[in-house]
Amino acid sequence: MTPAVLAGVDGSPESTVAAHWAAGEALRRGAPLRLLHAWPWLTDGRASFADPEDLPVAAQRMLAAVAEEVGARHPGLTVQTDVVLDAAVDGLVAATEVAGDADLLVLGSRGLGGFKGLLVGSVSMAVAGRAAVPVVVVRQPGPETGTESAGGTGAVPEVVVGVDAAAPSDTVLDFAFREAELRGARLRAVHGWNLPASFAVVGFLPSGTETAQLQAAEEKVLAAAVAAHRARYPHIEVVEQARLGAARTLVEDTEDAALLVVGRRRRPHDLAPRLGRTAHAVLHHAHPPVAVVPHA
């Protein structure tokens, strides 16, 4: 059975936008969409005062309404709903840990409990730092924007992936190339590099010649990092971009990307959010949907 695309839903406009984005992803993958809502009310000491038969009727009604809206806009999609009796972060993370059950989890940038103006809520940040599968965080679009960027003003959409060229992750690159393939998109592999520490210690900037030499070296490292995947996906147009600065490079010039992909190093005991500085910055500042891919 094809693993489902999961979407966390809490009734907020942001989560509904995420559900529609997840529906498009499920259709591309030929997978069912499973809408999840975490309901901790009966797990925090109140269970003895409630009738189990009165399980979250309001939550089920909300899920049914979102499922109906998503199904109407995406005909042919199988939409399932499920109420998770757990706190939001723990429940959503646990849903990604069932082997073979989920391939992707999609969340809104913030939910009903988020402060106004908050770019990414605490639940989305925490889940992205702990989930066993890639997590896509989708921002609510403006009044003239669709639920998913078209990938620029041209006819070809673009998927952007941040590459740690010195230690590239096959898992992150596999995900990014697959997403580009599913969309018929161009892939832009971005490597942000920093000046060697010796320049900071000595206290002077490199000359133009030295900067050009460093740039050429970083471009070679990036080319080597993606070479195997280029060969594996010869039909995908790949643009390689090495630029000074890591997170800034991924945030700038990606506003119209269909998807921005970054990695998160998986640790043996992910009991707390474990987002690196680049993933953390990108989630807070990038405009397109951001996929955080866990890797060894």
CSV table of C-alpha atoms in Angstrom, one decimal:
chain,number,residue,atom,x,y,z
A,1,MET,CA,0.0,0.0,0.0
A,2,THR,CA,1.3,3.5,-0.9
A,3,PRO,CA,2.3,5.4,2.2
A,4,ALA,CA,0.0,8.3,2.9
A,5,VAL,CA,0.7,12.0,2.8
A,6,LEU,CA,-0.2,13.4,6.3
A,7,ALA,CA,-1.5,16.8,7.0
A,8,GLY,CA,-2.0,18.3,10.5
A,9,VAL,CA,-5.2,20.2,10.8
A,10,ASP,CA,-6.5,22.3,13.7
A,11,GLY,CA,-9.2,24.5,12.0
A,12,SER,CA,-6.9,27.5,11.4
A,13,PRO,CA,-6.7,29.0,7.9
A,14,GLU,CA,-3.0,28.1,7.8
A,15,SER,CA,-3.7,24.4,8.4
A,16,THR,CA,-6.4,24.4,5.7
A,17,VAL,CA,-3.9,25.9,3.2
A,18,ALA,CA,-1.5,23.2,4.3
A,19,ALA,CA,-4.2,20.5,3.7
A,20,HIS,CA,-4.8,21.7,0.2
A,21,TRP,CA,-1.0,21.8,-0.5
A,22,ALA,CA,-0.8,18.2,0.9
A,23,ALA,CA,-3.6,17.1,-1.4
A,24,GLY,CA,-1.7,18.2,-4.5
A,25,GLU,CA,1.3,16.4,-3.2
A,26,ALA,CA,-0.7,13.2,-2.6
A,27,LEU,CA,-2.2,13.3,-6.1
A,28,ARG,CA,1.3,13.7,-7.6
A,29,ARG,CA,2.5,10.7,-5.6
A,30,GLY,CA,-0.6,8.6,-6.2
A,31,ALA,CA,-1.0,8.4,-2.5
A,32,PRO,CA,-4.0,8.9,-0.1
A,33,LEU,CA,-4.2,12.0,2.0
A,34,ARG,CA,-4.7,11.5,5.8
A,35,LEU,CA,-5.8,14.6,7.8
A,36,LEU,CA,-4.8,14.5,11.4
A,37,HIS,CA,-6.0,16.5,14.4
A,38,ALA,CA,-4.4,16.1,17.8
A,39,TRP,CA,-6.9,16.1,20.7
A,40,PRO,CA,-5.1,16.1,24.1
A,41,TRP,CA,-8.2,16.9,26.2
A,42,LEU,CA,-8.8,13.3,27.3
A,43,THR,CA,-5.1,12.6,28.0
A,44,ASP,CA,-4.2,15.3,30.6
A,45,GLY,CA,-6.2,14.3,33.6
A,46,ARG,CA,-9.7,15.0,32.4
A,47,ALA,CA,-10.5,11.5,31.2
A,48,SER,CA,-12.2,10.5,34.4
A,49,PHE,CA,-14.7,13.3,33.9
A,50,ALA,CA,-15.6,12.4,30.4
A,51,ASP,CA,-17.6,9.8,28.6
A,52,PRO,CA,-15.5,7.9,26.1
A,53,GLU,CA,-18.5,8.0,23.8
A,54,ASP,CA,-18.2,11.8,23.7
A,55,LEU,CA,-14.9,11.7,22.0
A,56,PRO,CA,-14.0,14.9,20.1
A,57,VAL,CA,-17.2,15.4,18.2
A,58,ALA,CA,-16.2,19.0,17.4
A,59,ALA,CA,-12.8,17.8,16.1
A,60,GLN,CA,-14.4,15.2,14.0
A,61,ARG,CA,-16.8,17.7,12.5
A,62,MET,CA,-14.0,20.1,11.8
A,63,LEU,CA,-12.0,17.3,10.1
A,64,ALA,CA,-15.0,16.3,8.0
A,65,ALA,CA,-15.5,19.8,6.8
A,66,VAL,CA,-11.9,20.2,5.8
A,67,ALA,CA,-11.9,16.8,4.1
A,68,GLU,CA,-15.0,17.7,2.1
A,69,GLU,CA,-13.5,21.0,1.0
A,70,VAL,CA,-10.2,19.3,0.0
A,71,GLY,CA,-12.0,16.5,-1.8
A,72,ALA,CA,-14.2,18.9,-3.8
A,73,ARG,CA,-11.1,20.8,-5.0
A,74,HIS,CA,-9.1,17.7,-5.7
A,75,PRO,CA,-11.4,15.1,-7.3
A,76,GLY,CA,-10.1,11.6,-7.4
A,77,LEU,CA,-8.2,11.9,-4.2
A,78,THR,CA,-8.7,9.5,-1.3
A,79,VAL,CA,-9.1,11.5,1.9
A,80,GLN,CA,-9.0,9.9,5.3
A,81,THR,CA,-9.4,11.6,8.7
A,82,ASP,CA,-8.1,10.7,12.1
A,83,VAL,CA,-8.3,12.2,15.6
A,84,VAL,CA,-5.1,11.6,17.5
A,85,LEU,CA,-5.6,11.5,21.3
A,86,ASP,CA,-2.4,13.1,22.3
A,87,ALA,CA,-0.7,16.5,22.5
A,88,ALA,CA,-0.1,18.1,19.2
A,89,VAL,CA,3.7,17.6,18.9
A,90,ASP,CA,3.8,14.1,20.4
A,91,GLY,CA,0.8,13.0,18.4
A,92,LEU,CA,2.0,14.2,15.1
A,93,VAL,CA,5.5,12.9,15.6
A,94,ALA,CA,4.1,9.5,16.6
A,95,ALA,CA,2.0,9.4,13.5
A,96,THR,CA,5.2,9.6,11.4
A,97,GLU,CA,6.9,6.8,13.2
A,98,VAL,CA,4.6,4.0,12.1
A,99,ALA,CA,6.7,2.1,9.6
A,100,GLY,CA,5.4,2.3,6.0
A,101,ASP,CA,2.4,4.3,7.0
A,102,ALA,CA,3.5,7.9,6.1
A,103,ASP,CA,5.8,9.3,3.5
A,104,LEU,CA,5.4,13.0,4.3
A,105,LEU,CA,3.8,15.3,6.9
A,106,VAL,CA,2.5,18.8,5.9
A,107,LEU,CA,1.8,21.5,8.4
A,108,GLY,CA,0.7,25.1,8.4
A,109,SER,CA,3.2,27.7,9.4
A,110,ARG,CA,1.2,28.4,12.6
A,111,GLY,CA,-2.0,27.2,14.2
A,112,LEU,CA,-4.8,28.7,16.2
A,113,GLY,CA,-2.6,29.2,19.3
A,114,GLY,CA,0.1,31.2,17.5
A,115,PHE,CA,0.7,34.9,18.2
A,116,LYS,CA,-0.3,37.3,15.4
A,117,GLY,CA,2.7,38.0,13.2
A,118,LEU,CA,4.4,34.8,14.3
A,119,LEU,CA,6.0,33.3,11.1
A,120,VAL,CA,6.3,29.7,12.3
A,121,GLY,CA,4.5,28.4,15.4
A,122,SER,CA,6.1,26.3,18.1
A,123,VAL,CA,4.2,23.1,17.1
A,124,SER,CA,5.5,23.3,13.5
A,125,MET,CA,9.0,24.0,14.6
A,126,ALA,CA,9.0,21.2,17.2
A,127,VAL,CA,7.5,18.6,14.8
A,128,ALA,CA,9.9,19.5,12.0
A,129,GLY,CA,12.7,18.9,14.5
A,130,ARG,CA,11.5,15.4,15.6
A,131,ALA,CA,9.5,13.8,12.9
A,132,ALA,CA,10.6,10.5,11.3
A,133,VAL,CA,9.6,11.6,7.8
A,134,PRO,CA,10.1,14.9,5.9
A,135,VAL,CA,8.0,17.7,7.2
A,136,VAL,CA,6.8,20.5,4.8
A,137,VAL,CA,5.8,23.8,6.5
A,138,VAL,CA,3.5,25.8,4.3
A,139,ARG,CA,2.8,29.5,4.8
A,140,GLN,CA,-0.7,31.0,4.3
A,141,PRO,CA,-0.7,32.7,1.0
A,142,GLY,CA,-1.7,36.3,0.4
A,143,PRO,CA,-5.1,37.2,-1.1
A,144,GLU,CA,-3.8,37.0,-4.6
A,145,THR,CA,-1.7,33.9,-4.2
A,146,GLY,CA,-2.7,30.2,-4.8
A,147,THR,CA,-2.1,27.5,-2.3
A,148,GLU,CA,1.2,26.6,-4.0
A,149,SER,CA,3.7,28.7,-5.8
A,150,ALA,CA,4.0,28.1,-9.5
A,151,GLY,CA,7.7,28.2,-9.2
A,152,GLY,CA,8.4,31.6,-10.7
A,153,THR,CA,7.0,33.7,-13.5
A,154,GLY,CA,8.2,31.4,-16.3
A,155,ALA,CA,6.7,28.2,-17.5
A,156,VAL,CA,9.1,25.9,-15.6
A,157,PRO,CA,8.7,25.5,-11.8
A,158,GLU,CA,11.7,25.3,-9.6
A,159,VAL,CA,12.6,23.2,-6.6
A,160,VAL,CA,15.5,24.6,-4.5
A,161,VAL,CA,17.7,22.3,-2.3
A,162,GLY,CA,20.3,23.4,0.2
A,163,VAL,CA,23.4,21.2,-0.2
A,164,ASP,CA,26.1,20.8,2.4
A,165,ALA,CA,28.6,20.2,-0.3
A,166,ALA,CA,31.3,19.1,2.2
A,167,ALA,CA,29.1,16.4,3.6
A,168,PRO,CA,26.2,15.9,1.2
A,169,SER,CA,23.2,13.8,2.3
A,170,ASP,CA,21.9,11.3,-0.3
A,171,THR,CA,18.6,11.3,1.6
A,172,VAL,CA,18.1,15.1,1.2
A,173,LEU,CA,19.2,15.0,-2.5
A,174,ASP,CA,17.0,12.0,-3.3
A,175,PHE,CA,14.0,13.8,-1.8
A,176,ALA,CA,14.7,17.0,-3.7
A,177,PHE,CA,15.3,15.3,-7.1
A,178,ARG,CA,12.1,13.2,-6.6
A,179,GLU,CA,10.1,16.3,-5.9
A,180,ALA,CA,11.5,18.0,-9.0
A,181,GLU,CA,10.7,15.0,-11.0
A,182,LEU,CA,7.1,14.8,-9.7
A,183,ARG,CA,6.6,18.5,-10.7
A,184,GLY,CA,8.4,18.5,-14.0
A,185,ALA,CA,10.5,21.2,-12.3
A,186,ARG,CA,14.0,22.5,-12.6
A,187,LEU,CA,16.2,21.7,-9.6
A,188,ARG,CA,18.5,24.4,-8.2
A,189,ALA,CA,21.2,23.0,-5.9
A,190,VAL,CA,22.4,25.8,-3.6
A,191,HIS,CA,25.6,25.6,-1.6
A,192,GLY,CA,26.3,28.4,0.8
A,193,TRP,CA,29.9,28.7,1.8
A,194,ASN,CA,31.8,30.9,4.3
A,195,LEU,CA,35.2,32.5,4.3
A,196,PRO,CA,38.0,30.4,5.9
A,197,ALA,CA,38.4,31.2,9.6
A,198,SER,CA,42.0,32.5,8.9
A,199,PHE,CA,40.5,35.6,7.3
A,200,ALA,CA,38.6,36.5,10.5
A,201,VAL,CA,41.6,35.8,12.7
A,202,VAL,CA,44.0,37.9,10.5
A,203,GLY,CA,41.3,40.6,10.2
A,204,PHE,CA,41.3,41.4,6.5
A,205,LEU,CA,39.2,40.5,3.5
A,206,PRO,CA,40.4,38.4,0.7
A,207,SER,CA,41.5,40.0,-2.5
A,208,GLY,CA,39.4,39.7,-5.6
A,209,THR,CA,41.7,37.0,-6.9
A,210,GLU,CA,41.5,35.0,-3.7
A,211,THR,CA,37.7,35.3,-3.6
A,212,ALA,CA,37.5,34.0,-7.2
A,213,GLN,CA,39.8,31.1,-6.3
A,214,LEU,CA,37.6,30.2,-3.3
A,215,GLN,CA,34.5,30.5,-5.4
A,216,ALA,CA,35.9,28.2,-8.0
A,217,ALA,CA,36.8,25.6,-5.4
A,218,GLU,CA,33.4,25.7,-3.8
A,219,GLU,CA,31.8,25.2,-7.2
A,220,LYS,CA,33.8,22.1,-7.8
A,221,VAL,CA,32.9,20.7,-4.4
A,222,LEU,CA,29.2,21.3,-5.2
A,223,ALA,CA,29.5,19.7,-8.6
A,224,ALA,CA,31.0,16.6,-7.1
A,225,ALA,CA,28.2,16.5,-4.4
A,226,VAL,CA,25.4,16.3,-6.9
A,227,ALA,CA,27.1,14.4,-9.7
A,228,ALA,CA,25.7,11.0,-8.8
A,229,HIS,CA,22.2,12.3,-8.6
A,230,ARG,CA,22.6,14.2,-11.9
A,231,ALA,CA,23.4,10.9,-13.5
A,232,ARG,CA,20.5,9.2,-11.8
A,233,TYR,CA,18.0,11.8,-13.0
A,234,PRO,CA,19.4,12.9,-16.5
A,235,HIS,CA,16.0,14.2,-17.5
A,236,ILE,CA,16.0,16.9,-14.8
A,237,GLU,CA,17.5,20.3,-15.5
A,238,VAL,CA,19.9,21.1,-12.7
A,239,VAL,CA,21.3,24.5,-11.9
A,240,GLU,CA,24.2,24.6,-9.4
A,241,GLN,CA,24.8,27.7,-7.4
A,242,ALA,CA,27.6,28.3,-4.8
A,243,ARG,CA,27.3,31.5,-2.9
A,244,LEU,CA,28.9,33.2,0.1
A,245,GLY,CA,26.6,32.7,3.0
A,246,ALA,CA,24.4,29.7,4.0
A,247,ALA,CA,20.9,30.5,5.2
A,248,ARG,CA,20.9,33.9,3.5
A,249,THR,CA,21.6,32.2,0.2
A,250,LEU,CA,18.6,29.9,0.6
A,251,VAL,CA,16.2,32.7,1.6
A,252,GLU,CA,17.2,35.2,-1.1
A,253,ASP,CA,15.8,34.6,-4.6
A,254,THR,CA,13.6,31.7,-3.7
A,255,GLU,CA,10.3,33.5,-3.1
A,256,ASP,CA,8.8,32.0,-6.3
A,257,ALA,CA,10.1,28.5,-5.8
A,258,ALA,CA,7.6,25.6,-5.7
A,259,LEU,CA,9.5,24.0,-2.8
A,260,LEU,CA,12.6,24.7,-0.7
A,261,VAL,CA,14.4,21.6,0.7
A,262,VAL,CA,16.8,21.6,3.6
A,263,GLY,CA,18.2,18.8,5.7
A,264,ARG,CA,18.0,18.1,9.5
A,265,ARG,CA,20.5,15.7,11.1
A,266,ARG,CA,18.7,12.8,12.8
A,267,ARG,CA,20.1,12.1,16.3
A,268,PRO,CA,19.6,8.9,18.3
A,269,HIS,CA,17.4,10.6,20.9
A,270,ASP,CA,15.3,13.3,19.3
A,271,LEU,CA,13.3,14.2,22.4
A,272,ALA,CA,13.5,17.9,21.7
A,273,PRO,CA,13.6,20.0,18.5
A,274,ARG,CA,16.9,19.4,16.7
A,275,LEU,CA,16.9,21.9,13.9
A,276,GLY,CA,20.3,23.3,12.7
A,277,ARG,CA,20.9,27.0,12.3
A,278,THR,CA,20.2,26.9,8.5
A,279,ALA,CA,16.9,25.0,8.8
A,280,HIS,CA,15.8,27.2,11.7
A,281,ALA,CA,16.5,30.4,9.7
A,282,VAL,CA,14.9,29.2,6.5
A,283,LEU,CA,11.7,28.1,8.3
A,284,HIS,CA,11.4,31.6,9.8
A,285,HIS,CA,12.3,33.7,6.7
A,286,ALA,CA,11.7,31.8,3.5
A,287,HIS,CA,8.5,32.4,1.6
A,288,PRO,CA,7.9,29.1,-0.3
A,289,PRO,CA,6.9,25.8,1.4
A,290,VAL,CA,9.9,24.5,3.2
A,291,ALA,CA,10.6,20.7,3.4
A,292,VAL,CA,12.8,19.6,6.4
A,293,VAL,CA,14.3,16.2,5.6
A,294,PRO,CA,15.8,14.1,8.4
A,295,HIS,CA,19.0,12.3,7.6
A,296,ALA,CA,21.6,10.3,9.3
